[in-house]
Amino acid sequence: MISSCVWPSSYAFTAVIKACAELSALGFGRVVHCHVLAFGYGLNVFVQASLVSFYAKCGELGVARKVFDAMPERSVVAWNAMISGYEQYGYANEAVGLFCRMRDLGVEFDSATFVSVLSACSQLGAIDLGCWVHKYIRSHGLKLNVVLGTALINMYARCGDVSKAREVFDSMKEHNVGSWTAIISGYGMHGYGKEAMELFELMKSRGPTPNSVTFIVVLSACAHAGLVQEGREAFATMTTDHGLVPKMEHHVAMVDMLGRAGLLDEAFQYIKDIDSVRPSPAMWTALLGACKMHKNIKLGVQVAEHLLAAEPEIPGHYVLLSNIYAMAGRTDRVEVVRNMMIQKGLKKQVGYSTVEIDQKTYLFSTGDKSHPEATAIYQFLDKLMQRSRAAGYVPVCESVMHELEEEEREYSLRYHSEKLAVAFGLLKTRLGMTITIVKNLRMCEDCHTALKFISLICNREIVVRDKLRFHHFRNGSCSCMDYW
DNA sequence: TCTTATCCTT
């Protein structure tokens, strides 16, 4: 168009920029941006919004924000594009922050705004804001379409309230594969395998045809609830009844399911059969986790060696192997693994936990003393652990063995981030109130045990969302029934 | 014209 000397309209630009966004064609998009300025469309609101969206989708959030900030007048679409960009790239706090600014400025929201904000709430476990959005939607009579409804289901499930998620699902007039998948996944995350399977049956009898994602979710639900037979059947019907070809994700879920159930040899054979065709470290990782869970040192070491050869740069593999050695009391091997990590310059991912109190989110990391009330929190936690010990709690020395410095070991075990967050939550909330913690990694066995005791001695319900799933602690036991 | 979700292992 340009070489033919035809003057492009703003419409031509939005279309091309949108195409660049979909292709993640950053370089070409930049050139188009130059043309936008050359042709004098730099101040066109539609073109600007498409540029914000383009840069955001390409992960260039700083540039997107520059274009966004430079807009003399911002349409709701531009706000949405910016919020969505932050959310998609994991900057949920920034997404929420921008949403709050929008609210303060009195900008009118639309359903796209809410979808992105609800996803951000899901990431953060920010149920208070999520509920606020839900109330706003209801009080303003906004129509609950499938996309918005699914975002709500997802928010409630990931923020710990799966029955609310179900209410939303039931109240929706229209369902598609996505909304069914979302609610099944929600039950699965909470360890409610039976409910997940009942819904799956209902879906098959009177809902839309399940797709590949649905089966990942179903298999994962089975894996976390010990429903091996159900999982096997679902996997089989995937091909026979639905003509779907199992992808690597399904195989990983199958290995995970067999491994968690203690069928380690079968899981091992399963991998060998598939790995010869398509090698997949993810399957080995799942098996390694299972070896640790069932304390099978011999197989674990074998699997870990295989895995380290395939993916030498992933710190998590070394951590798992070292944990396995630690459980076996092989301190010498723990040292070796630790030195391998140091040599490769690999660092353990830093764990942190957040707790929301009065709509404010507080973040704790291991041994964290940055909180102004740190002294009180630590003292209270020490007292809690003392009382737990009196009630029968015995510390589980497992992952600690891996800490770099000698004195850090005991220290970091005692002050893992979730314990600090729980102590703070107990100090700041009244009896009868549930404490909800969001953690970026999986819980360690010691914290899991400790929280069971804390729930008992304090007579409190504690909900922890770890990287993968939910734990509801009540009266000294956990909803996962110690089956992670 | 520009904006909107559902998934596995660590």
Short mmCIF file of C-alpha atoms (C1' of nucleotides) in Angstrom, two decimals:
data_model
loop_
_atom_site.label_atom_id
_atom_site.label_comp_id
_atom_site.label_asym_id
_atom_site.label_seq_id
_atom_site.Cartn_x
_atom_site.Cartn_y
_atom_site.Cartn_z
CA MET A 1 0.00 0.00 0.00
CA ILE A 2 2.79 2.36 0.95
CA SER A 3 4.98 1.56 -2.06
CA SER A 4 1.93 2.10 -4.28
CA CYS A 5 1.70 5.60 -2.85
CA VAL A 6 -1.73 5.01 -1.37
CA TRP A 7 -2.17 6.99 1.85
CA PRO A 8 -3.14 4.49 4.57
CA SER A 9 -6.06 5.32 6.83
CA SER A 10 -6.01 4.83 10.59
CA TYR A 11 -8.05 1.69 9.98
CA ALA A 12 -5.22 0.20 7.95
CA PHE A 13 -2.85 0.83 10.84
CA THR A 14 -4.99 -0.71 13.55
CA ALA A 15 -5.44 -3.80 11.40
CA VAL A 16 -1.71 -4.19 10.73
CA ILE A 17 -0.75 -3.51 14.34
CA LYS A 18 -3.25 -6.07 15.53
CA ALA A 19 -1.74 -8.60 13.15
CA CYS A 20 1.74 -7.80 14.52
CA ALA A 21 0.43 -8.32 18.05
CA GLU A 22 -1.01 -11.71 17.16
CA LEU A 23 2.25 -12.76 15.54
CA SER A 24 4.38 -11.24 18.32
CA ALA A 25 6.25 -9.56 15.47
CA LEU A 26 8.05 -7.00 17.57
CA GLY A 27 10.53 -5.81 14.94
CA PHE A 28 7.97 -5.30 12.21
CA GLY A 29 5.59 -3.68 14.65
CA ARG A 30 8.23 -1.12 15.59
CA VAL A 31 8.61 -0.20 11.93
CA VAL A 32 4.84 0.16 11.67
CA HIS A 33 4.92 2.39 14.76
CA CYS A 34 7.38 4.69 12.93
CA HIS A 35 5.01 4.85 9.99
CA VAL A 36 2.18 5.71 12.34
CA LEU A 37 4.11 8.78 13.45
CA ALA A 38 5.22 9.65 9.92
CA PHE A 39 1.66 9.52 8.62
CA GLY A 40 0.41 11.67 11.45
CA TYR A 41 -1.70 9.10 13.33
CA GLY A 42 0.26 9.37 16.55
CA LEU A 43 -2.65 10.88 18.40
CA ASN A 44 -5.42 8.68 17.07
CA VAL A 45 -7.02 6.93 20.06
CA PHE A 46 -7.69 3.70 18.22
CA VAL A 47 -4.17 3.48 16.83
CA GLN A 48 -2.74 4.28 20.25
CA ALA A 49 -4.79 1.59 21.94
CA SER A 50 -3.69 -0.95 19.36
CA LEU A 51 -0.06 0.05 19.98
CA VAL A 52 -0.46 -0.38 23.74
CA SER A 53 -1.94 -3.80 23.15
CA PHE A 54 0.78 -4.71 20.66
CA TYR A 55 3.67 -3.81 22.95
CA ALA A 56 1.97 -5.43 25.93
CA LYS A 57 1.38 -8.68 24.06
CA CYS A 58 5.02 -8.72 22.98
CA GLY A 59 6.05 -8.44 26.61
CA GLU A 60 7.40 -4.92 26.14
CA LEU A 61 5.44 -3.66 29.11
CA GLY A 62 7.63 -0.62 29.69
CA VAL A 63 7.15 0.60 26.14
CA ALA A 64 3.44 -0.17 26.31
CA ARG A 65 3.22 1.89 29.46
CA LYS A 66 5.09 4.78 27.80
CA VAL A 67 2.60 4.86 24.94
CA PHE A 68 -0.25 4.51 27.42
CA ASP A 69 1.00 7.34 29.64
CA ALA A 70 1.50 9.60 26.64
CA MET A 71 -2.13 9.26 25.55
CA PRO A 72 -3.92 12.58 26.03
CA GLU A 73 -7.19 10.72 26.39
CA ARG A 74 -7.38 7.07 27.33
CA SER A 75 -10.18 4.88 26.10
CA VAL A 76 -11.37 1.98 28.26
CA VAL A 77 -9.82 -0.30 25.63
CA ALA A 78 -6.38 1.21 26.25
CA TRP A 79 -6.78 0.67 30.00
CA ASN A 80 -7.86 -2.90 29.36
CA ALA A 81 -4.91 -3.58 27.07
CA MET A 82 -2.47 -2.30 29.68
CA ILE A 83 -4.08 -4.19 32.57
CA SER A 84 -4.28 -7.37 30.54
CA GLY A 85 -0.62 -7.04 29.54
CA TYR A 86 0.48 -6.80 33.15
CA GLU A 87 -1.69 -9.74 34.12
CA GLN A 88 -0.55 -11.98 31.24
CA TYR A 89 3.10 -11.47 32.09
CA GLY A 90 2.62 -12.20 35.78
CA TYR A 91 2.63 -8.61 37.06
CA ALA A 92 -0.64 -9.07 38.88
CA ASN A 93 0.11 -6.33 41.40
CA GLU A 94 0.64 -3.79 38.64
CA ALA A 95 -2.58 -4.93 36.99
CA VAL A 96 -4.50 -4.43 40.21
CA GLY A 97 -2.79 -1.11 40.83
CA LEU A 98 -3.81 0.20 37.43
CA PHE A 99 -7.34 -1.03 37.98
CA CYS A 100 -7.50 0.89 41.26
CA ARG A 101 -6.28 4.02 39.53
CA MET A 102 -9.00 3.55 36.95
CA ARG A 103 -11.52 3.26 39.77
CA ASP A 104 -10.20 6.41 41.49
CA LEU A 105 -10.37 8.38 38.25
CA GLY A 106 -13.94 7.26 37.69
CA VAL A 107 -13.24 5.57 34.35
CA GLU A 108 -16.09 3.31 33.30
CA PHE A 109 -15.21 -0.42 33.33
CA ASP A 110 -16.41 -3.02 30.89
CA SER A 111 -16.40 -6.81 30.99
CA ALA A 112 -12.89 -7.04 29.48
CA THR A 113 -11.56 -4.97 32.39
CA PHE A 114 -13.09 -7.39 34.85
CA VAL A 115 -11.82 -10.49 33.10
CA SER A 116 -8.24 -9.27 33.38
CA VAL A 117 -8.62 -8.02 36.94
CA LEU A 118 -10.22 -11.28 38.04
CA SER A 119 -7.31 -13.19 36.54
CA ALA A 120 -4.94 -10.94 38.46
CA CYS A 121 -6.93 -11.69 41.65
CA SER A 122 -6.59 -15.41 40.87
CA GLN A 123 -2.83 -15.04 40.66
CA LEU A 124 -2.62 -13.09 43.90
CA GLY A 125 -5.26 -14.98 45.84
CA ALA A 126 -6.86 -11.59 46.40
CA ILE A 127 -10.35 -12.76 47.24
CA ASP A 128 -11.49 -9.45 48.74
CA LEU A 129 -10.95 -7.56 45.52
CA GLY A 130 -12.42 -10.49 43.59
CA CYS A 131 -15.58 -10.33 45.68
CA TRP A 132 -15.73 -6.57 45.17
CA VAL A 133 -15.67 -7.12 41.40
CA HIS A 134 -18.37 -9.79 41.64
CA LYS A 135 -20.61 -7.47 43.68
CA TYR A 136 -20.00 -4.64 41.23
CA ILE A 137 -20.97 -6.87 38.31
CA ARG A 138 -24.18 -7.89 40.07
CA SER A 139 -25.18 -4.46 41.31
CA HIS A 140 -24.58 -2.85 37.93
CA GLY A 141 -26.54 -5.53 36.14
CA LEU A 142 -23.63 -6.54 33.93
CA LYS A 143 -24.39 -9.62 31.89
CA LEU A 144 -22.47 -12.68 32.96
CA ASN A 145 -21.28 -13.98 29.62
CA VAL A 146 -19.21 -17.17 29.32
CA VAL A 147 -15.86 -15.42 29.41
CA LEU A 148 -16.66 -13.28 32.43
CA GLY A 149 -18.34 -16.19 34.21
CA THR A 150 -15.31 -18.39 33.60
CA ALA A 151 -13.00 -15.72 34.95
CA LEU A 152 -15.17 -15.57 38.10
CA ILE A 153 -15.16 -19.35 38.52
CA ASN A 154 -11.42 -19.35 38.17
CA MET A 155 -11.02 -16.51 40.65
CA TYR A 156 -13.13 -18.16 43.36
CA ALA A 157 -11.50 -21.56 42.85
CA ARG A 158 -7.97 -20.20 42.96
CA CYS A 159 -8.76 -17.97 45.92
CA GLY A 160 -9.90 -20.97 47.94
CA ASP A 161 -13.70 -20.87 47.71
CA VAL A 162 -14.66 -23.69 45.39
CA SER A 163 -18.32 -23.76 46.47
CA LYS A 164 -18.66 -20.10 45.43
CA ALA A 165 -17.08 -21.09 42.13
CA ARG A 166 -19.76 -23.73 41.77
CA GLU A 167 -22.50 -21.20 42.53
CA VAL A 168 -21.25 -19.01 39.71
CA PHE A 169 -21.07 -22.00 37.38
CA ASP A 170 -24.65 -22.98 38.23
CA SER A 171 -25.91 -19.42 37.78
CA MET A 172 -24.50 -19.09 34.27
CA LYS A 173 -27.00 -19.32 31.46
CA GLU A 174 -24.51 -20.54 28.93
CA HIS A 175 -21.62 -22.94 29.32
CA ASN A 176 -18.83 -23.90 26.98
CA VAL A 177 -15.89 -26.32 27.20
CA GLY A 178 -13.86 -23.64 28.95
CA SER A 179 -16.29 -23.00 31.77
CA TRP A 180 -16.78 -26.73 32.36
CA THR A 181 -13.03 -27.24 32.36
CA ALA A 182 -12.55 -24.37 34.80
CA ILE A 183 -14.95 -25.76 37.40
CA ILE A 184 -13.59 -29.31 37.09
CA SER A 185 -10.10 -27.92 37.52
CA GLY A 186 -11.25 -26.03 40.60
CA TYR A 187 -12.48 -29.19 42.30
CA GLY A 188 -9.27 -30.95 41.28
CA MET A 189 -7.05 -28.26 42.80
CA HIS A 190 -8.82 -28.63 46.10
CA GLY A 191 -8.43 -32.40 46.10
CA TYR A 192 -12.14 -33.02 45.55
CA GLY A 193 -11.57 -35.74 42.98
CA LYS A 194 -14.97 -37.33 43.37
CA GLU A 195 -16.81 -34.08 42.71
CA ALA A 196 -14.54 -33.38 39.75
CA MET A 197 -15.38 -36.77 38.24
CA GLU A 198 -19.11 -36.35 38.88
CA LEU A 199 -19.03 -33.09 36.97
CA PHE A 200 -17.00 -34.69 34.23
CA GLU A 201 -19.67 -37.38 33.87
CA LEU A 202 -22.34 -34.71 33.78
CA MET A 203 -20.39 -32.88 31.12
CA LYS A 204 -20.13 -35.99 28.98
CA SER A 205 -23.84 -36.69 29.25
CA ARG A 206 -25.25 -33.23 28.70
CA GLY A 207 -22.48 -30.73 28.16
CA PRO A 208 -20.10 -29.83 25.38
CA THR A 209 -17.53 -32.36 24.16
CA PRO A 210 -14.45 -32.34 26.40
CA ASN A 211 -11.27 -31.24 24.71
CA SER A 212 -7.60 -31.88 25.27
CA VAL A 213 -7.38 -29.36 28.13
CA THR A 214 -10.37 -30.92 29.87
CA PHE A 215 -8.54 -34.22 29.99
CA ILE A 216 -5.42 -32.66 31.47
CA VAL A 217 -7.57 -31.23 34.22
CA VAL A 218 -9.45 -34.50 34.78
CA LEU A 219 -6.27 -36.58 34.97
CA SER A 220 -4.74 -34.07 37.33
CA ALA A 221 -7.83 -34.24 39.56
CA CYS A 222 -7.50 -38.03 39.65
CA ALA A 223 -3.78 -37.78 40.39
CA HIS A 224 -4.35 -35.58 43.42
CA ALA A 225 -7.16 -37.69 44.83
CA GLY A 226 -5.73 -41.18 44.30
CA LEU A 227 -8.40 -42.09 41.74
CA VAL A 228 -6.15 -44.32 39.68
CA GLN A 229 -8.83 -46.51 38.13
CA GLU A 230 -10.96 -43.52 37.14
CA GLY A 231 -7.92 -41.84 35.67
CA ARG A 232 -6.99 -44.86 33.60
CA GLU A 233 -10.52 -45.08 32.22
CA ALA A 234 -10.64 -41.39 31.38
CA PHE A 235 -7.32 -41.66 29.60
CA ALA A 236 -8.58 -44.58 27.54
CA THR A 237 -11.83 -42.89 26.52
CA MET A 238 -9.89 -39.88 25.41
CA THR A 239 -8.87 -41.74 22.28
CA THR A 240 -11.72 -44.20 21.90
CA ASP A 241 -14.68 -41.90 22.54
CA HIS A 242 -13.35 -38.48 21.65
CA GLY A 243 -10.73 -39.11 18.99
CA LEU A 244 -8.12 -37.09 20.86
CA VAL A 245 -4.45 -37.95 20.64
CA PRO A 246 -2.77 -37.83 24.07
CA LYS A 247 -0.15 -35.10 24.23
CA MET A 248 2.87 -34.90 26.48
CA GLU A 249 0.84 -33.07 29.14
CA HIS A 250 -1.48 -36.07 29.41
CA HIS A 251 1.42 -38.46 29.74
CA VAL A 252 2.94 -36.27 32.45
CA ALA A 253 -0.36 -36.31 34.32
CA MET A 254 -0.54 -40.10 34.00
CA VAL A 255 2.98 -40.54 35.38
CA ASP A 256 2.12 -38.14 38.16
CA MET A 257 -1.04 -40.09 38.99
CA LEU A 258 0.69 -43.48 39.03
CA GLY A 259 3.63 -42.09 40.97
CA ARG A 260 1.57 -40.43 43.66
CA ALA A 261 -0.37 -43.65 44.13
CA GLY A 262 2.90 -45.44 44.80
CA LEU A 263 2.90 -47.40 41.55
CA LEU A 264 6.46 -46.34 40.89
CA ASP A 265 7.51 -49.29 38.75
CA GLU A 266 4.52 -48.90 36.51
CA ALA A 267 5.17 -45.17 36.21
CA PHE A 268 8.80 -45.93 35.35
CA GLN A 269 7.78 -48.39 32.63
CA TYR A 270 5.21 -45.91 31.30
CA ILE A 271 7.93 -43.31 30.83
CA LYS A 272 10.33 -45.73 29.21
CA ASP A 273 7.69 -46.67 26.66
CA ILE A 274 7.04 -43.07 25.67
CA ASP A 275 10.43 -41.53 26.25
CA SER A 276 12.03 -43.73 23.62
CA VAL A 277 9.81 -42.00 21.07
CA ARG A 278 9.71 -38.49 22.52
CA PRO A 279 11.99 -37.68 25.45
CA SER A 280 10.33 -35.52 28.04
CA PRO A 281 12.00 -34.21 31.20
CA ALA A 282 8.58 -33.27 32.59
CA MET A 283 7.62 -36.93 32.97
CA TRP A 284 10.90 -37.68 34.76
CA THR A 285 10.34 -34.71 37.04
CA ALA A 286 6.93 -36.03 38.00
CA LEU A 287 8.42 -39.44 38.77
CA LEU A 288 11.24 -37.90 40.80
CA GLY A 289 8.66 -36.08 42.92
CA ALA A 290 6.89 -39.39 43.48
CA CYS A 291 10.14 -41.08 44.49
CA LYS A 292 10.67 -38.43 47.11
CA MET A 293 7.08 -38.75 48.30
CA HIS A 294 7.36 -42.53 48.71
CA LYS A 295 10.95 -42.36 49.93
CA ASN A 296 12.24 -44.62 47.17
CA ILE A 297 15.86 -43.55 47.28
CA LYS A 298 17.22 -46.07 44.81
CA LEU A 299 14.87 -45.26 41.97
CA GLY A 300 15.00 -41.58 42.85
CA VAL A 301 18.74 -41.40 42.39
CA GLN A 302 18.48 -43.23 39.08
CA VAL A 303 15.77 -40.88 37.83
CA ALA A 304 17.62 -37.80 39.07
CA GLU A 305 20.79 -38.76 37.22
CA HIS A 306 18.81 -39.14 34.04
CA LEU A 307 17.11 -35.81 34.62
CA LEU A 308 20.27 -33.90 35.46
CA ALA A 309 21.84 -35.14 32.25
CA ALA A 310 18.86 -33.90 30.25
CA GLU A 311 18.32 -30.60 32.06
CA PRO A 312 21.47 -29.61 33.96
CA GLU A 313 20.37 -25.99 34.38
CA ILE A 314 17.17 -26.45 36.40
CA PRO A 315 17.80 -25.81 40.11
CA GLY A 316 14.63 -27.65 41.13
CA HIS A 317 16.05 -31.00 40.02
CA TYR A 318 19.09 -30.63 42.26
CA VAL A 319 16.92 -29.59 45.17
CA LEU A 320 14.74 -32.70 44.78
CA LEU A 321 17.75 -34.99 44.55
CA SER A 322 19.34 -33.39 47.55
CA ASN A 323 16.11 -33.82 49.50
CA ILE A 324 16.10 -37.49 48.63
CA TYR A 325 19.67 -37.89 49.88
CA ALA A 326 18.83 -35.93 53.00
CA MET A 327 15.96 -38.27 53.79
CA ALA A 328 18.31 -41.22 53.44
CA GLY A 329 20.73 -39.58 55.85
CA ARG A 330 23.36 -39.32 53.12
CA THR A 331 24.78 -35.97 54.19
CA ASP A 332 27.89 -36.55 52.12
CA ARG A 333 25.83 -36.79 48.94
CA VAL A 334 23.84 -33.73 49.93
CA GLU A 335 27.15 -31.82 50.02
CA VAL A 336 28.08 -33.11 46.58
CA VAL A 337 24.78 -32.02 45.05
CA ARG A 338 25.04 -28.67 46.77
CA ASN A 339 28.52 -28.12 45.38
CA MET A 340 27.30 -29.02 41.91
CA MET A 341 24.71 -26.29 42.20
CA ILE A 342 27.22 -23.74 43.42
CA GLN A 343 29.61 -24.69 40.64
CA LYS A 344 26.93 -24.15 38.03
CA GLY A 345 25.90 -20.88 39.60
CA LEU A 346 22.37 -22.20 40.16
CA LYS A 347 20.24 -20.79 42.93
CA LYS A 348 17.22 -22.18 44.67
CA GLN A 349 14.05 -20.26 43.92
CA VAL A 350 13.22 -18.01 46.85
CA GLY A 351 10.02 -19.00 48.59
CA TYR A 352 7.52 -16.48 49.79
CA SER A 353 4.00 -16.43 51.22
CA THR A 354 1.38 -13.74 51.27
CA VAL A 355 -1.55 -13.20 53.58
CA GLU A 356 -4.37 -10.76 53.00
CA ILE A 357 -5.64 -8.79 56.00
CA ASP A 358 -8.23 -6.01 55.67
CA GLN A 359 -7.75 -5.95 51.91
CA LYS A 360 -4.03 -5.44 52.33
CA THR A 361 -1.54 -8.06 51.20
CA TYR A 362 1.52 -8.79 53.35
CA LEU A 363 4.48 -10.68 51.95
CA PHE A 364 6.89 -12.86 53.93
CA SER A 365 9.99 -14.71 52.80
CA THR A 366 12.04 -17.23 54.78
CA GLY A 367 13.61 -15.72 57.87
CA ASP A 368 12.21 -12.36 56.82
CA LYS A 369 12.64 -9.57 59.39
CA SER A 370 11.58 -6.63 57.25
CA HIS A 371 8.12 -6.42 58.77
CA PRO A 372 7.86 -3.65 61.42
CA GLU A 373 6.33 -6.11 63.88
CA ALA A 374 8.86 -8.83 63.12
CA THR A 375 9.88 -9.31 66.75
CA ALA A 376 6.33 -9.90 67.89
CA ILE A 377 5.68 -12.26 64.98
CA TYR A 378 8.78 -14.36 65.71
CA GLN A 379 8.05 -14.52 69.41
CA PHE A 380 4.50 -15.60 68.74
CA LEU A 381 5.64 -18.21 66.23
CA ASP A 382 8.14 -19.62 68.73
CA LYS A 383 5.36 -19.90 71.27
CA LEU A 384 3.14 -21.64 68.72
CA MET A 385 5.83 -24.15 67.91
CA GLN A 386 6.43 -24.80 71.59
CA ARG A 387 2.76 -25.52 72.14
CA SER A 388 2.72 -27.68 68.99
CA ARG A 389 5.64 -29.69 70.31
CA ALA A 390 3.81 -30.24 73.56
CA ALA A 391 0.89 -31.53 71.50
CA GLY A 392 3.09 -34.03 69.70
CA TYR A 393 4.64 -32.15 66.78
CA VAL A 394 8.04 -33.43 65.71
CA PRO A 395 9.98 -31.32 63.19
CA VAL A 396 10.57 -33.05 59.87
CA CYS A 397 14.19 -32.57 58.83
CA GLU A 398 14.01 -32.83 55.14
CA SER A 399 14.45 -29.90 52.84
CA VAL A 400 16.46 -27.97 55.39
CA MET A 401 19.48 -30.10 54.79
CA HIS A 402 20.00 -28.20 51.62
CA GLU A 403 20.44 -24.71 53.01
CA LEU A 404 23.80 -23.23 52.26
CA GLU A 405 25.03 -22.29 55.70
CA GLU A 406 25.05 -24.53 58.70
CA GLU A 407 23.28 -22.14 61.03
CA GLU A 408 20.76 -21.28 58.33
CA ARG A 409 19.40 -24.80 58.37
CA GLU A 410 17.54 -24.99 61.59
CA TYR A 411 16.75 -21.31 61.35
CA SER A 412 15.15 -21.49 57.95
CA LEU A 413 13.18 -24.60 58.82
CA ARG A 414 11.71 -22.86 61.80
CA TYR A 415 10.94 -19.69 59.92
CA HIS A 416 9.66 -20.79 56.54
CA SER A 417 7.57 -18.04 54.96
CA GLU A 418 4.21 -19.79 55.42
CA LYS A 419 4.80 -20.17 59.14
CA LEU A 420 5.56 -16.46 59.45
CA ALA A 421 2.49 -15.56 57.42
CA VAL A 422 0.28 -17.81 59.56
CA ALA A 423 1.69 -16.35 62.80
CA PHE A 424 1.02 -12.85 61.52
CA GLY A 425 -2.45 -13.81 60.38
CA LEU A 426 -3.27 -15.28 63.79
CA LEU A 427 -2.05 -12.13 65.52
CA LYS A 428 -4.11 -9.83 63.31
CA THR A 429 -7.42 -11.63 62.98
CA ARG A 430 -10.14 -12.63 65.37
CA LEU A 431 -11.04 -16.12 66.48
CA GLY A 432 -13.29 -17.86 63.99
CA MET A 433 -11.80 -16.11 60.99
CA THR A 434 -10.16 -18.31 58.39
CA ILE A 435 -6.57 -17.45 57.47
CA THR A 436 -5.69 -17.80 53.81
CA ILE A 437 -2.09 -18.00 52.66
CA VAL A 438 -0.79 -17.96 49.10
CA LYS A 439 2.63 -19.48 48.51
CA ASN A 440 4.73 -19.43 45.34
CA LEU A 441 6.32 -22.85 45.84
CA ARG A 442 5.03 -26.14 47.18
CA MET A 443 4.84 -26.55 50.93
CA CYS A 444 7.46 -28.61 52.64
CA GLU A 445 6.47 -31.58 54.76
CA ASP A 446 7.52 -29.88 57.97
CA CYS A 447 5.32 -26.84 57.40
CA HIS A 448 2.47 -29.11 56.41
CA THR A 449 2.77 -30.98 59.70
CA ALA A 450 3.27 -27.81 61.71
CA LEU A 451 0.16 -26.16 60.30
CA LYS A 452 -1.94 -29.18 61.19
CA PHE A 453 -0.89 -28.73 64.81
CA ILE A 454 -1.36 -24.96 64.72
CA SER A 455 -4.89 -25.37 63.37
CA LEU A 456 -5.58 -27.67 66.31
CA ILE A 457 -4.07 -25.69 69.17
CA CYS A 458 -5.45 -22.36 67.94
CA ASN A 459 -8.77 -23.82 66.88
CA ARG A 460 -8.54 -22.07 63.53
CA GLU A 461 -9.12 -22.94 59.94
CA ILE A 462 -6.07 -22.23 57.80
CA VAL A 463 -6.14 -22.41 54.02
CA VAL A 464 -2.89 -22.57 52.07
CA ARG A 465 -2.68 -22.32 48.32
CA ASP A 466 0.70 -23.62 47.28
CA LYS A 467 2.07 -23.63 43.77
CA LEU A 468 -0.19 -26.46 42.77
CA ARG A 469 -3.17 -26.93 44.99
CA PHE A 470 -5.05 -26.13 48.17
CA HIS A 471 -4.65 -27.38 51.71
CA HIS A 472 -7.45 -26.76 54.21
CA PHE A 473 -6.17 -27.24 57.75
CA ARG A 474 -8.76 -27.87 60.42
CA ASN A 475 -8.73 -29.58 63.81
CA GLY A 476 -5.28 -30.99 63.31
CA SER A 477 -5.76 -32.49 59.87
CA CYS A 478 -5.57 -31.39 56.27
CA SER A 479 -8.10 -31.75 53.46
CA CYS A 480 -5.46 -33.37 51.27
CA MET A 481 -5.39 -36.28 53.72
CA ASP A 482 -1.62 -36.10 53.35
CA TYR A 483 -2.02 -37.15 49.74
CA TRP A 484 -0.39 -34.33 47.80
"C1'" DT B 1 -10.84 0.12 13.89
"C1'" DC B 2 -8.33 -0.99 19.69
"C1'" DT B 3 -9.44 -4.76 24.83
"C1'" DT B 4 -11.52 -10.42 27.32
"C1'" DA B 5 -10.34 -17.34 29.77
"C1'" DT B 6 -10.18 -22.77 30.58
"C1'" DC B 7 -4.18 -26.99 31.56
"C1'" DC B 8 0.54 -30.84 33.53
"C1'" DT B 9 5.58 -31.53 36.28
"C1'" DT B 10 9.26 -28.44 39.58
#
